[in-house]
mmCIF file of C-alpha atoms and ligand atoms in Angstrom:
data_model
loop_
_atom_site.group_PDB
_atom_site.id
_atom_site.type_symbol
_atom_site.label_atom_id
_atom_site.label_comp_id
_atom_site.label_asym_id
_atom_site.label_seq_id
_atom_site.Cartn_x
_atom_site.Cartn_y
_atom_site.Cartn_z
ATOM 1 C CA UNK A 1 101.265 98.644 127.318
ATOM 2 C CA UNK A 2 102.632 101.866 125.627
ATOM 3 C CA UNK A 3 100.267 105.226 126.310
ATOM 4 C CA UNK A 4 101.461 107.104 123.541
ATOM 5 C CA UNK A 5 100.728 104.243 121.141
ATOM 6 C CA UNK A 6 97.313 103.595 122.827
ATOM 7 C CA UNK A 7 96.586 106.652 122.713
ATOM 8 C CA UNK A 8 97.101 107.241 118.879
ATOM 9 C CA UNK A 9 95.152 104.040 118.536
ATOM 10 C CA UNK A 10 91.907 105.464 119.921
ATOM 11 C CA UNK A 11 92.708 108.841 117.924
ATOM 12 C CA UNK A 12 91.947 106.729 114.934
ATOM 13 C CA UNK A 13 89.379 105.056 116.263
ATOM 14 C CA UNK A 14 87.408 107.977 117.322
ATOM 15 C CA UNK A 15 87.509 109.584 113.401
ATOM 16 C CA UNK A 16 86.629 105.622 111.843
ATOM 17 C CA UNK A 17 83.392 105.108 110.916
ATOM 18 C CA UNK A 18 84.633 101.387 109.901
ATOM 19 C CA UNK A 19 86.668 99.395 111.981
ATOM 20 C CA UNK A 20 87.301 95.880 111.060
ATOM 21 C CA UNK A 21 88.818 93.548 113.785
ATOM 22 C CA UNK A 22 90.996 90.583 112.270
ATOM 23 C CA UNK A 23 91.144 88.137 114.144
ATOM 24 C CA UNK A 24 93.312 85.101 114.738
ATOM 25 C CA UNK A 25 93.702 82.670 117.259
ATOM 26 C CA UNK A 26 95.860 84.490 119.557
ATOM 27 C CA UNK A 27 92.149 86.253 120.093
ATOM 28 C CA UNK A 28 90.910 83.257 122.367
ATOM 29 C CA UNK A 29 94.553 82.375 124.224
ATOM 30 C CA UNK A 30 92.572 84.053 127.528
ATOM 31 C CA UNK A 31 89.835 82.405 127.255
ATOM 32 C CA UNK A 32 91.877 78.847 127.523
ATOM 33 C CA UNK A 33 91.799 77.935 124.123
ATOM 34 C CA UNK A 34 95.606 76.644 123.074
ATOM 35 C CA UNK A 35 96.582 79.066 119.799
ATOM 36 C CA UNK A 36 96.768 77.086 116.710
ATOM 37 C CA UNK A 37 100.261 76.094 116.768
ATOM 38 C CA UNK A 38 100.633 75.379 120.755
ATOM 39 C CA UNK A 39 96.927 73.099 120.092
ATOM 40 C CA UNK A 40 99.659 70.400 118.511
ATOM 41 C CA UNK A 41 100.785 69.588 122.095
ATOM 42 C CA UNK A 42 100.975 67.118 124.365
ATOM 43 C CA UNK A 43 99.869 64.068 122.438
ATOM 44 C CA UNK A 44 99.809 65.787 119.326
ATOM 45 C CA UNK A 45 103.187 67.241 119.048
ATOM 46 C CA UNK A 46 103.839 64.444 116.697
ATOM 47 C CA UNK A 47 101.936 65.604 113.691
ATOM 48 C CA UNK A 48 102.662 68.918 111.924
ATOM 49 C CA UNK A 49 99.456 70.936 111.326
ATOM 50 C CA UNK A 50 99.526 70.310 107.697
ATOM 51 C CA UNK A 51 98.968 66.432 108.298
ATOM 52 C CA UNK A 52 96.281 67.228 111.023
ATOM 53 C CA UNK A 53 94.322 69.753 109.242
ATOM 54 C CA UNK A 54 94.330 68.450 105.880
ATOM 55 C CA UNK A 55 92.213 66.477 103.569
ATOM 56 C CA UNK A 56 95.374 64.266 102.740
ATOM 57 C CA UNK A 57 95.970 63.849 106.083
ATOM 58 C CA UNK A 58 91.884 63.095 107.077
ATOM 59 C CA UNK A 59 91.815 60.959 104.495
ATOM 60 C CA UNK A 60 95.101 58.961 105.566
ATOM 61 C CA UNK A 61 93.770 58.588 109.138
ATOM 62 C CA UNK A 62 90.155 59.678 110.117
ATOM 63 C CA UNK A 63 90.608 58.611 113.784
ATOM 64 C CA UNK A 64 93.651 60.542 113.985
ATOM 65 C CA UNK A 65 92.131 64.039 113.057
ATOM 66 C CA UNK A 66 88.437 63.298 114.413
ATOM 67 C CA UNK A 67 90.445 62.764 117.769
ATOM 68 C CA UNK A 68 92.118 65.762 117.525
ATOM 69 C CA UNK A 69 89.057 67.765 116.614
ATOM 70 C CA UNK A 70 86.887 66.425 119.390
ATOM 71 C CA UNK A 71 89.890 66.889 121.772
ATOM 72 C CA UNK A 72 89.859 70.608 120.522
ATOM 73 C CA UNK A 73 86.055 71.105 121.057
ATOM 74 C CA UNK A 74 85.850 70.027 124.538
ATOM 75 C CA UNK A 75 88.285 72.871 125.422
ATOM 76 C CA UNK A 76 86.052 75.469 123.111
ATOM 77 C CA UNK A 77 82.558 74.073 124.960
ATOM 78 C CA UNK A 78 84.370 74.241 128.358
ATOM 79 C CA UNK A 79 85.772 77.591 127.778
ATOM 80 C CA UNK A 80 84.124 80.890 127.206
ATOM 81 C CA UNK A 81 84.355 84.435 125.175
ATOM 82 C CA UNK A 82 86.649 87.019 127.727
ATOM 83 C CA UNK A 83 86.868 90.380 128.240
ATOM 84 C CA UNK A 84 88.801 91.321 124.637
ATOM 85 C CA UNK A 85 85.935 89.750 122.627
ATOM 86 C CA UNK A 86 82.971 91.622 124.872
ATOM 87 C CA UNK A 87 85.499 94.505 124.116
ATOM 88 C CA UNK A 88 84.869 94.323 120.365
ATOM 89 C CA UNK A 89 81.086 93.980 121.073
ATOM 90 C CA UNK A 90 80.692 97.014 122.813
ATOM 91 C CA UNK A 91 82.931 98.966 120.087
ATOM 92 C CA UNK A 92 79.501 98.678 117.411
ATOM 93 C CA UNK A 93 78.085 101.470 120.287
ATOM 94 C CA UNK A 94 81.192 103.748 119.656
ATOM 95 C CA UNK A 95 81.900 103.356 115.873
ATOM 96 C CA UNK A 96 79.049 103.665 113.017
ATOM 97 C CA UNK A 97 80.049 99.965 111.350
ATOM 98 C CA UNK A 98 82.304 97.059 112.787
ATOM 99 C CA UNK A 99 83.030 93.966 111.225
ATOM 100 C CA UNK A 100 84.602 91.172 112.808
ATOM 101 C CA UNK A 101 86.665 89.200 110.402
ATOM 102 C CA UNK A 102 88.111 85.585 112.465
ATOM 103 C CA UNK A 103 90.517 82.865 111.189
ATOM 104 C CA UNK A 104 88.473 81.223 114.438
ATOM 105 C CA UNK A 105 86.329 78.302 114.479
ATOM 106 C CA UNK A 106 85.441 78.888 118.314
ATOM 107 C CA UNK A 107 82.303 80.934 117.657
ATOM 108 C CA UNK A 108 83.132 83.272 120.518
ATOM 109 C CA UNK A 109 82.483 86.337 118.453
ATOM 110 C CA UNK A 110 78.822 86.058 118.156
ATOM 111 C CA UNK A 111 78.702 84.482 121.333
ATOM 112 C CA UNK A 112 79.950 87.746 123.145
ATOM 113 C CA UNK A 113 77.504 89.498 120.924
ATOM 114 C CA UNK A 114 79.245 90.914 117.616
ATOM 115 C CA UNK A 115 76.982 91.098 114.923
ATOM 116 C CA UNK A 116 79.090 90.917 111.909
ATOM 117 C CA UNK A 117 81.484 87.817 112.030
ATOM 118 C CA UNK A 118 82.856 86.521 109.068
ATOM 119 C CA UNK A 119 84.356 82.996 109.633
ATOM 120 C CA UNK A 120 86.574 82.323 106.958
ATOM 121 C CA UNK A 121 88.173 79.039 107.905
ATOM 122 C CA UNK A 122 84.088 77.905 109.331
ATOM 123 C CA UNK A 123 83.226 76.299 112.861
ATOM 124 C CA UNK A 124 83.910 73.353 114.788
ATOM 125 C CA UNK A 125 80.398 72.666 116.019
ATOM 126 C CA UNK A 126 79.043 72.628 112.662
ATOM 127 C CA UNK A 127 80.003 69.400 110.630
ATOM 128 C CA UNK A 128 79.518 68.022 106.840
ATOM 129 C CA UNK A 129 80.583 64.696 105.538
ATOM 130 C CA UNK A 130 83.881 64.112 103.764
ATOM 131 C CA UNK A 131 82.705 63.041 100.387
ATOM 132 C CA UNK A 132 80.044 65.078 99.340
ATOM 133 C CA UNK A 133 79.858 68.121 102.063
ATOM 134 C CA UNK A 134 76.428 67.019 103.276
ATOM 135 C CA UNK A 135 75.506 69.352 105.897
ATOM 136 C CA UNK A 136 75.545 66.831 109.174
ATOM 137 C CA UNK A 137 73.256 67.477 112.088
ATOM 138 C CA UNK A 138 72.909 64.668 114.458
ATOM 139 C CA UNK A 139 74.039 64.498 118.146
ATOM 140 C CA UNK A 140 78.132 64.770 117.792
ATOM 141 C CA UNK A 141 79.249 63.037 122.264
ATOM 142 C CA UNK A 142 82.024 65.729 123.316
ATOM 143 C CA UNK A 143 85.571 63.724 124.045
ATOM 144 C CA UNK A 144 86.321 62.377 127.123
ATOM 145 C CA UNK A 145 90.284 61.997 126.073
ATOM 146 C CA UNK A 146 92.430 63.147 123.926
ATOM 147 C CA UNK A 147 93.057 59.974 121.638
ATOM 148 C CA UNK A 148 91.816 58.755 118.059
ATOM 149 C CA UNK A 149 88.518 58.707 118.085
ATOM 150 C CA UNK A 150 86.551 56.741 114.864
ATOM 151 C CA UNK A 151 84.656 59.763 113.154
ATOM 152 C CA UNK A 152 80.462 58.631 112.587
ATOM 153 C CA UNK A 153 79.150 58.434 109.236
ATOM 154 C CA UNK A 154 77.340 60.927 106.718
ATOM 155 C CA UNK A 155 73.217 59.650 107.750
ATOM 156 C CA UNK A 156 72.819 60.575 103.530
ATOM 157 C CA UNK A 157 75.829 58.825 102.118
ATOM 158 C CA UNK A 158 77.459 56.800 104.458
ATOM 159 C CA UNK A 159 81.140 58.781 104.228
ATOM 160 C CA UNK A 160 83.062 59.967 107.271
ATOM 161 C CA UNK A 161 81.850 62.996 109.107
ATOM 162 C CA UNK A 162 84.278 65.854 109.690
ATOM 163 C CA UNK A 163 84.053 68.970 111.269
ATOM 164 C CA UNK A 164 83.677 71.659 109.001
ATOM 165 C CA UNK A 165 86.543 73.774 109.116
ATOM 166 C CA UNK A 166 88.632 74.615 105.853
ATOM 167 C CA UNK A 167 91.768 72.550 105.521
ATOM 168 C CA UNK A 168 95.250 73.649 104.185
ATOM 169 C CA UNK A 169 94.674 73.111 100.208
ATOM 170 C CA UNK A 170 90.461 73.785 100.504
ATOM 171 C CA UNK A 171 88.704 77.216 99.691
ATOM 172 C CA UNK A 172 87.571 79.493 101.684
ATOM 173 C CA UNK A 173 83.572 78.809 101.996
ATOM 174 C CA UNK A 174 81.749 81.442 98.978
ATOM 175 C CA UNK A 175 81.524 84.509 98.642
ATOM 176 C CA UNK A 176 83.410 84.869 102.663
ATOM 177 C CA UNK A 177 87.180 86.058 101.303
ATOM 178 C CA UNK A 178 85.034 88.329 98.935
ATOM 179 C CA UNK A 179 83.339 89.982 101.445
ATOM 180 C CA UNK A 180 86.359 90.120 104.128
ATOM 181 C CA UNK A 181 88.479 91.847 101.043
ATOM 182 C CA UNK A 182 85.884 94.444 100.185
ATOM 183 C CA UNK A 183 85.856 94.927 103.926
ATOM 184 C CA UNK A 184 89.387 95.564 104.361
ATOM 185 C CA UNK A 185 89.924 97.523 101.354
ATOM 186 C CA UNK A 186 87.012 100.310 102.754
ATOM 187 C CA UNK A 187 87.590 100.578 106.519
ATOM 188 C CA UNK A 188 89.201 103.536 107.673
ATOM 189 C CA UNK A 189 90.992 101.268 110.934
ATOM 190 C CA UNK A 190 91.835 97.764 110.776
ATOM 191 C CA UNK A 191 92.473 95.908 114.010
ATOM 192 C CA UNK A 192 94.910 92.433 113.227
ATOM 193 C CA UNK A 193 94.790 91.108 116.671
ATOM 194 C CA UNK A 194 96.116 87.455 117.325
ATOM 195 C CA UNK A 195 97.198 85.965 114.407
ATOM 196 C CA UNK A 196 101.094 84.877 113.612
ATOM 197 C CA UNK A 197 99.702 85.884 110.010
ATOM 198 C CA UNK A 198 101.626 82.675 108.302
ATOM 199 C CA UNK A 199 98.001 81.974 106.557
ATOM 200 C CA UNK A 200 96.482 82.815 103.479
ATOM 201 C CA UNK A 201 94.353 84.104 101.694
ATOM 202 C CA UNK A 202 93.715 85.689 105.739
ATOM 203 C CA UNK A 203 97.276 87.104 105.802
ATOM 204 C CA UNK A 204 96.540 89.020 102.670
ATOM 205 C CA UNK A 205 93.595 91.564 104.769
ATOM 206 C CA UNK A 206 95.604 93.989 106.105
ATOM 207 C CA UNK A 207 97.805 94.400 102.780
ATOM 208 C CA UNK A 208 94.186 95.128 101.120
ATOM 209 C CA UNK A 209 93.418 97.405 103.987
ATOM 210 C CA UNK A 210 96.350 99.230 103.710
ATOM 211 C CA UNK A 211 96.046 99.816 99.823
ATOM 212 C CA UNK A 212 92.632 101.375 101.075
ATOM 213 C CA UNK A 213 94.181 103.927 102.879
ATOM 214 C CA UNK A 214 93.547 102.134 106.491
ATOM 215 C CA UNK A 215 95.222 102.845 109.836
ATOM 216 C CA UNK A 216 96.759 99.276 110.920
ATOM 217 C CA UNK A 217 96.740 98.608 114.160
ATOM 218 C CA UNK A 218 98.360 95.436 115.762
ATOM 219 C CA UNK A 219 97.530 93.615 119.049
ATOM 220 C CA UNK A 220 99.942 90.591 119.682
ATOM 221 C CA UNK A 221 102.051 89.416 122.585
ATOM 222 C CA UNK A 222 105.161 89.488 120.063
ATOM 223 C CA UNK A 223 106.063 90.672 116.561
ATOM 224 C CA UNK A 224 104.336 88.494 113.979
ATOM 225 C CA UNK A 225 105.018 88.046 110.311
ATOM 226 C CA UNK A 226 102.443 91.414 109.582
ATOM 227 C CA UNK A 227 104.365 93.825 112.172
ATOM 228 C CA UNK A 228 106.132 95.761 109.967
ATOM 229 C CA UNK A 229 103.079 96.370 107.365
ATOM 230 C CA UNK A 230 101.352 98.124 110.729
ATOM 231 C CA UNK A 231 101.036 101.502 111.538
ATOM 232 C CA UNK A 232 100.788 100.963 115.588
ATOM 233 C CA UNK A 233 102.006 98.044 117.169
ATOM 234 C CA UNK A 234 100.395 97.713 120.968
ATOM 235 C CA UNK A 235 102.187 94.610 122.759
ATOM 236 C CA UNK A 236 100.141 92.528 125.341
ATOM 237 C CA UNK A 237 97.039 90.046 125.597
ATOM 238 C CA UNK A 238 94.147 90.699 124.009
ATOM 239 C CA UNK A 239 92.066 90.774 126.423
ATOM 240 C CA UNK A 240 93.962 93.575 128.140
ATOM 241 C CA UNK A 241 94.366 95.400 124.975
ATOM 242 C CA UNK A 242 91.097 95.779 123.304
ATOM 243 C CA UNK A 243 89.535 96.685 127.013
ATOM 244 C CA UNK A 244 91.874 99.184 127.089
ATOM 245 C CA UNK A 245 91.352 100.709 124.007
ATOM 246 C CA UNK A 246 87.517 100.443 123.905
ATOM 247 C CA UNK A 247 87.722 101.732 127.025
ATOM 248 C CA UNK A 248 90.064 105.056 126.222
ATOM 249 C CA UNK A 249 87.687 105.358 122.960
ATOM 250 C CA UNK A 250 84.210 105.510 125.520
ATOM 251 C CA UNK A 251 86.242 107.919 127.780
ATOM 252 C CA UNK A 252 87.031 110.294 125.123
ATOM 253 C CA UNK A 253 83.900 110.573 123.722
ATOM 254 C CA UNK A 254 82.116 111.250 127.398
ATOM 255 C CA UNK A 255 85.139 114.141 127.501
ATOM 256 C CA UNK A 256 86.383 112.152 130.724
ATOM 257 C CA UNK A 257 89.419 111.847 129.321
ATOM 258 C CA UNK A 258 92.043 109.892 127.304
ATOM 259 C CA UNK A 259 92.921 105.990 127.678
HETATM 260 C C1 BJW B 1 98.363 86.363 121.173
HETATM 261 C C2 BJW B 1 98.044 85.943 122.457
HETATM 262 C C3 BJW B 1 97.250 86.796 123.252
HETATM 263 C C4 BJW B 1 99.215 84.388 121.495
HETATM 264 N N1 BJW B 1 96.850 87.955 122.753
HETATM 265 N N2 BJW B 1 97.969 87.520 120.713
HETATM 266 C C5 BJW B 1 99.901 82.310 99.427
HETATM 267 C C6 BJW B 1 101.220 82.157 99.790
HETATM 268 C C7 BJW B 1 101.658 80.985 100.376
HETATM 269 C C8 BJW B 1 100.790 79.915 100.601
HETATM 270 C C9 BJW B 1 99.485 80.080 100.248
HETATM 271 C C10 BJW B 1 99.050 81.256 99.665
HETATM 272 N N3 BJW B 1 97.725 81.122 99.439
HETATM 273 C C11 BJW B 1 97.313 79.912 99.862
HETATM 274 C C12 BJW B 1 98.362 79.253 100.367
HETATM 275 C C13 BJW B 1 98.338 77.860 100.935
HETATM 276 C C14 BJW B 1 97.799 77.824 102.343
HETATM 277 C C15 BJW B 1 98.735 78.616 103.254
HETATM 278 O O1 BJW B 1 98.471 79.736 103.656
HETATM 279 N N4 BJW B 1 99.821 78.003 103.671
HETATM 280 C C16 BJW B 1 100.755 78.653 104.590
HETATM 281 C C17 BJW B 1 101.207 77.641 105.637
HETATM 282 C C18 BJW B 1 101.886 79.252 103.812
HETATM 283 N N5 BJW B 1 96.449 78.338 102.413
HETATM 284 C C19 BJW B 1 95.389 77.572 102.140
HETATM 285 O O2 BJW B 1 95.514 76.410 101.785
HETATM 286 C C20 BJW B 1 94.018 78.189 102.253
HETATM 287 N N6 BJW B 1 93.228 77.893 101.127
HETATM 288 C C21 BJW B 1 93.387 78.533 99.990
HETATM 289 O O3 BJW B 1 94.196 79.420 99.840
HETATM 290 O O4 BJW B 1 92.519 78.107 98.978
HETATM 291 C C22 BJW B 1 92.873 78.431 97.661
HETATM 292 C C23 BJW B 1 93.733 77.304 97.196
HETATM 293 C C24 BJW B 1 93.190 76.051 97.137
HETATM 294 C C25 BJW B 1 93.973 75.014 96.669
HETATM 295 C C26 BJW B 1 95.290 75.255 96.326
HETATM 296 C C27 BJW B 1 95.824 76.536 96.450
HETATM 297 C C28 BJW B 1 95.022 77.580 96.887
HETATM 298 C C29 BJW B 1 93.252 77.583 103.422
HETATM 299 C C30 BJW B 1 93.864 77.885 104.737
HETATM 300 C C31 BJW B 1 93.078 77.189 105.847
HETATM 301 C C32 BJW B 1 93.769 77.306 107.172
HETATM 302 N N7 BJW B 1 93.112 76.462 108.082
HETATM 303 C C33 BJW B 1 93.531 76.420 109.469
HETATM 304 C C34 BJW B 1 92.814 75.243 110.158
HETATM 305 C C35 BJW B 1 91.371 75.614 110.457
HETATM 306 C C36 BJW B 1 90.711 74.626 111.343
HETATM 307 C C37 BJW B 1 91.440 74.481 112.656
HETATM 308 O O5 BJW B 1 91.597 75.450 113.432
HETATM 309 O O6 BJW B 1 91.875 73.361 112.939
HETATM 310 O O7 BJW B 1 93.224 77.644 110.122
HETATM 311 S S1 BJW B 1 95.308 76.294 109.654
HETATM 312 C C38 BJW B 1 95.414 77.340 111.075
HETATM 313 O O8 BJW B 1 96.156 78.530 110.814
HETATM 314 C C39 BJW B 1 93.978 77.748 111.383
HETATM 315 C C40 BJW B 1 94.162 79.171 111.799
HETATM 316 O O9 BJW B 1 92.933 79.862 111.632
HETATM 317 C C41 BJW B 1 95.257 79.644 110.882
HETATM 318 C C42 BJW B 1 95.973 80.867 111.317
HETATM 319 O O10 BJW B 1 96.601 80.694 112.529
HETATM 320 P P1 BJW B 1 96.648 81.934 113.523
HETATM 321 O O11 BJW B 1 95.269 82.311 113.897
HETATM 322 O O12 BJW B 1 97.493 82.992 112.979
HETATM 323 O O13 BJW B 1 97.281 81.236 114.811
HETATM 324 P P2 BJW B 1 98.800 80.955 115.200
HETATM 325 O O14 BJW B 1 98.772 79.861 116.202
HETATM 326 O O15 BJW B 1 99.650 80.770 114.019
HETATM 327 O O16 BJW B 1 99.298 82.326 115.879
HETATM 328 C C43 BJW B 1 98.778 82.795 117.102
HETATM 329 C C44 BJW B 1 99.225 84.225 117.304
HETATM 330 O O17 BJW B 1 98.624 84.722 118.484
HETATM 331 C C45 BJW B 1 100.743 84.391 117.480
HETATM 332 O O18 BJW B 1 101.190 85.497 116.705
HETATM 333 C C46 BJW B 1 100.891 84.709 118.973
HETATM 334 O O19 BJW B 1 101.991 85.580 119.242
HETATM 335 C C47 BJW B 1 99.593 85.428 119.258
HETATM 336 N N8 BJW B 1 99.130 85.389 120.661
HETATM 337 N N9 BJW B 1 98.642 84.724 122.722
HETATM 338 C C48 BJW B 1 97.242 88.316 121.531
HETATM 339 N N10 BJW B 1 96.920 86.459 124.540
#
C-alpha cells in the first residue's frame, strides 16, 4: 500500500462531513465470498452471467438459476462480514454522515453494523415469486450441492420462487438509484471499493459524485473500468485498506499521528 496516497486519502477524509462507500463485490472477496464474475466457477463456468442472472434465463431454466442461487447462499450463511466492512462501521464515529451504497446482496453491511445501506441490486435471503413479486416468506433448506435445484412455489399464486435480487434487464427496486444519486452528487468523499464497475445504473455513482465536486477514492486489487475517473487510487484488499485508512483517520484526530 502507497503512504503518500493513504495518507492524502485520510486528508480528505478528515475535512468530509459525507463519505459514501460504494461498494461492489470485490468488498466481500475476504470474507470467502467468490466476486461476481469468479462465482461462475467450477460447475458454473458454463453459463455467462447474463443467462444466470436474468429473467430470460430464469425463465428458460428455473432449476438452473435456483441451483446457482442456493449454491451462492450457503457460502454467504457460512461466511461472515471482515475487518474492511467493521472498518466502514466504525468510520460513522469519525465522519458526521456515512452512507453505504452496495451492488451486494450478502447483507454484510448491516450485519457489521452500518446504518445506512442502500442495496441496489436487493438480497439473497429475501425472496418474491416470479410472476407477480409476491413477497415470499416461508422456510427456504440451504444447499447441500452445487447442482439444479427445482425452485418452490409462490404459497399466493403458485409461480416459481426466486431470490430477490435485480436481474440484468430489471430496475433497480424504487426510489434506491434515486437516493444513491442524490447521495453521490452531495458527499464531499466517495469511497468505490470492489467493484470492476462494468454495471449500471451502479457504475454511473462516482461520475455523479464527481460532478458534485467529490474526492474519489478507489480501493481495488487492480485497475477497474472507473480508475481513471478517481482522484486516489490505493491498491490492495479491502480489508487491509479500509482498516488502514479508518485507522490513519482515528490516529489523526487523537493527534497520535498519521496512517
Ligand atoms: C477486490 C478484491 C478485494 C477482487 N478487495 N477489490 C448503460 C450502459 C450500458 C448498459 C447498461 C446501461 N444501463 C443499463 C444497462 C444494462 C445493464 C448493464 O449494466 N449491463 C452491463 C453488462 C453493460 N444494467 C441493467 O440491466 C440494470 N438495470 C437497469 O439498468 O434497469 C433499467 C433498464 C431496464 C430495462 C432495460 C434497460 C434499462 C440492472 C443491473 C443488475 C445487475 N445485477 C447483478 C446480479 C445481482 C444478483 C447477483 O449477485 O447474482 O449484480 S449482475 C452483477 O454485477 C451483480 C453485481 O452486483 C454487479 C457488479 O459486479 P461487481 O460488484 O463490480 O463485481 P465484479 O465481479 O465484476 O468485480 C469485482 C471487483 O472486485 C474487481 O474489480 C476485482 O478486481 C475486485 N476485487 N478482490 C478489493 N479483496
Amino acid at each position: 500500500m502507497d503512504a503518500t496516497k493513504l495518507e492524502r486519502a485520510v486528508q480528505a477524509l478528515d475535512h468530509a462531513q459525507l463519505v459514501v462507500a460504494a461498494t461492489g463485490a470485490g468488498m466481500s472477496k475476504e470474507s470467502g465470498v467468490p466476486t461476481f464474475r469468479e462465482a461462475q466457477e467450477g460447475l458454473w463456468a458454463r453459463y455467462n452471467p447474463e443467462e444466470l442472472a436474468s429473467p430470460h434465463g430464469f425463465r428458460r431454466d428455473p432449476a438452473r438459476v435456483w441451483g446457482w442461487y442456493n449454491y451462492r447462499r450457503g457460502i454467504v450463511a457460512r461466511s461472515s462480514p471482515h475487518a474492511g466492512h467493521e472498518a466502514l462501521a466504525k468510520l460513522e464515529k469519525l465522519v458526521p454522515q456515512v452512507a453505504v451504497v452496495t451492488q451486494n446482496i450478502d447483507g454484510y453491511h448491516r450485519e457489521a453494523g452500518s446504518s445506512t445501506v442502500l442495496e441496489l441490486h436487493g438480497n439473497i435471503n429475501r425472496f418474491k415469486c416470479f410472476e407477480h413479486d409476491h413477497p415470499v416468506d416461508i422456510e427456504i433448506p440451504l444447499a447441500t450441492g452445487d447442482g439444479p435445484v427445482e425452485p418452490p412455489r409462490c404459497p399466493r399464486c403458485g409461480s416459481h420462487v426466486r431470490p430477490d435480487v435485480v436481474w440484468f434487464g430489471e430496475m433497480l427496486p424504487p426510489g434506491v438509484f434515486e437516493r444513491a444519486e442524490s447521495l453521490a452528487r452531495s458527499c464531499d468523499v466517495m469511497l468505490v471499493v470492489g467493484t470492476s464497475g462494468f454495471v449500471y445504473p451502479a457504475a454511473a455513482l462516482p461520475l455523479a459524485a464527481r460532478v458534485g465536486g467529490a474526492t474519489l477514492i478507489e480501493v481495488n486489487t487492480q485497475p477497474s473500468q472507473l480508475t481513471e475517473v478517481m482522484d486516489i487510487f490505493l491498491q490492495g484488499p479491502a480489508g487491509d485498506v479500509l482498516s488502514a485508512l479508518v485507522a490513519g483517520l482515528a490516529a489523526r484526530r487523537s493527534g497520535s499521528g498519521h496512517a
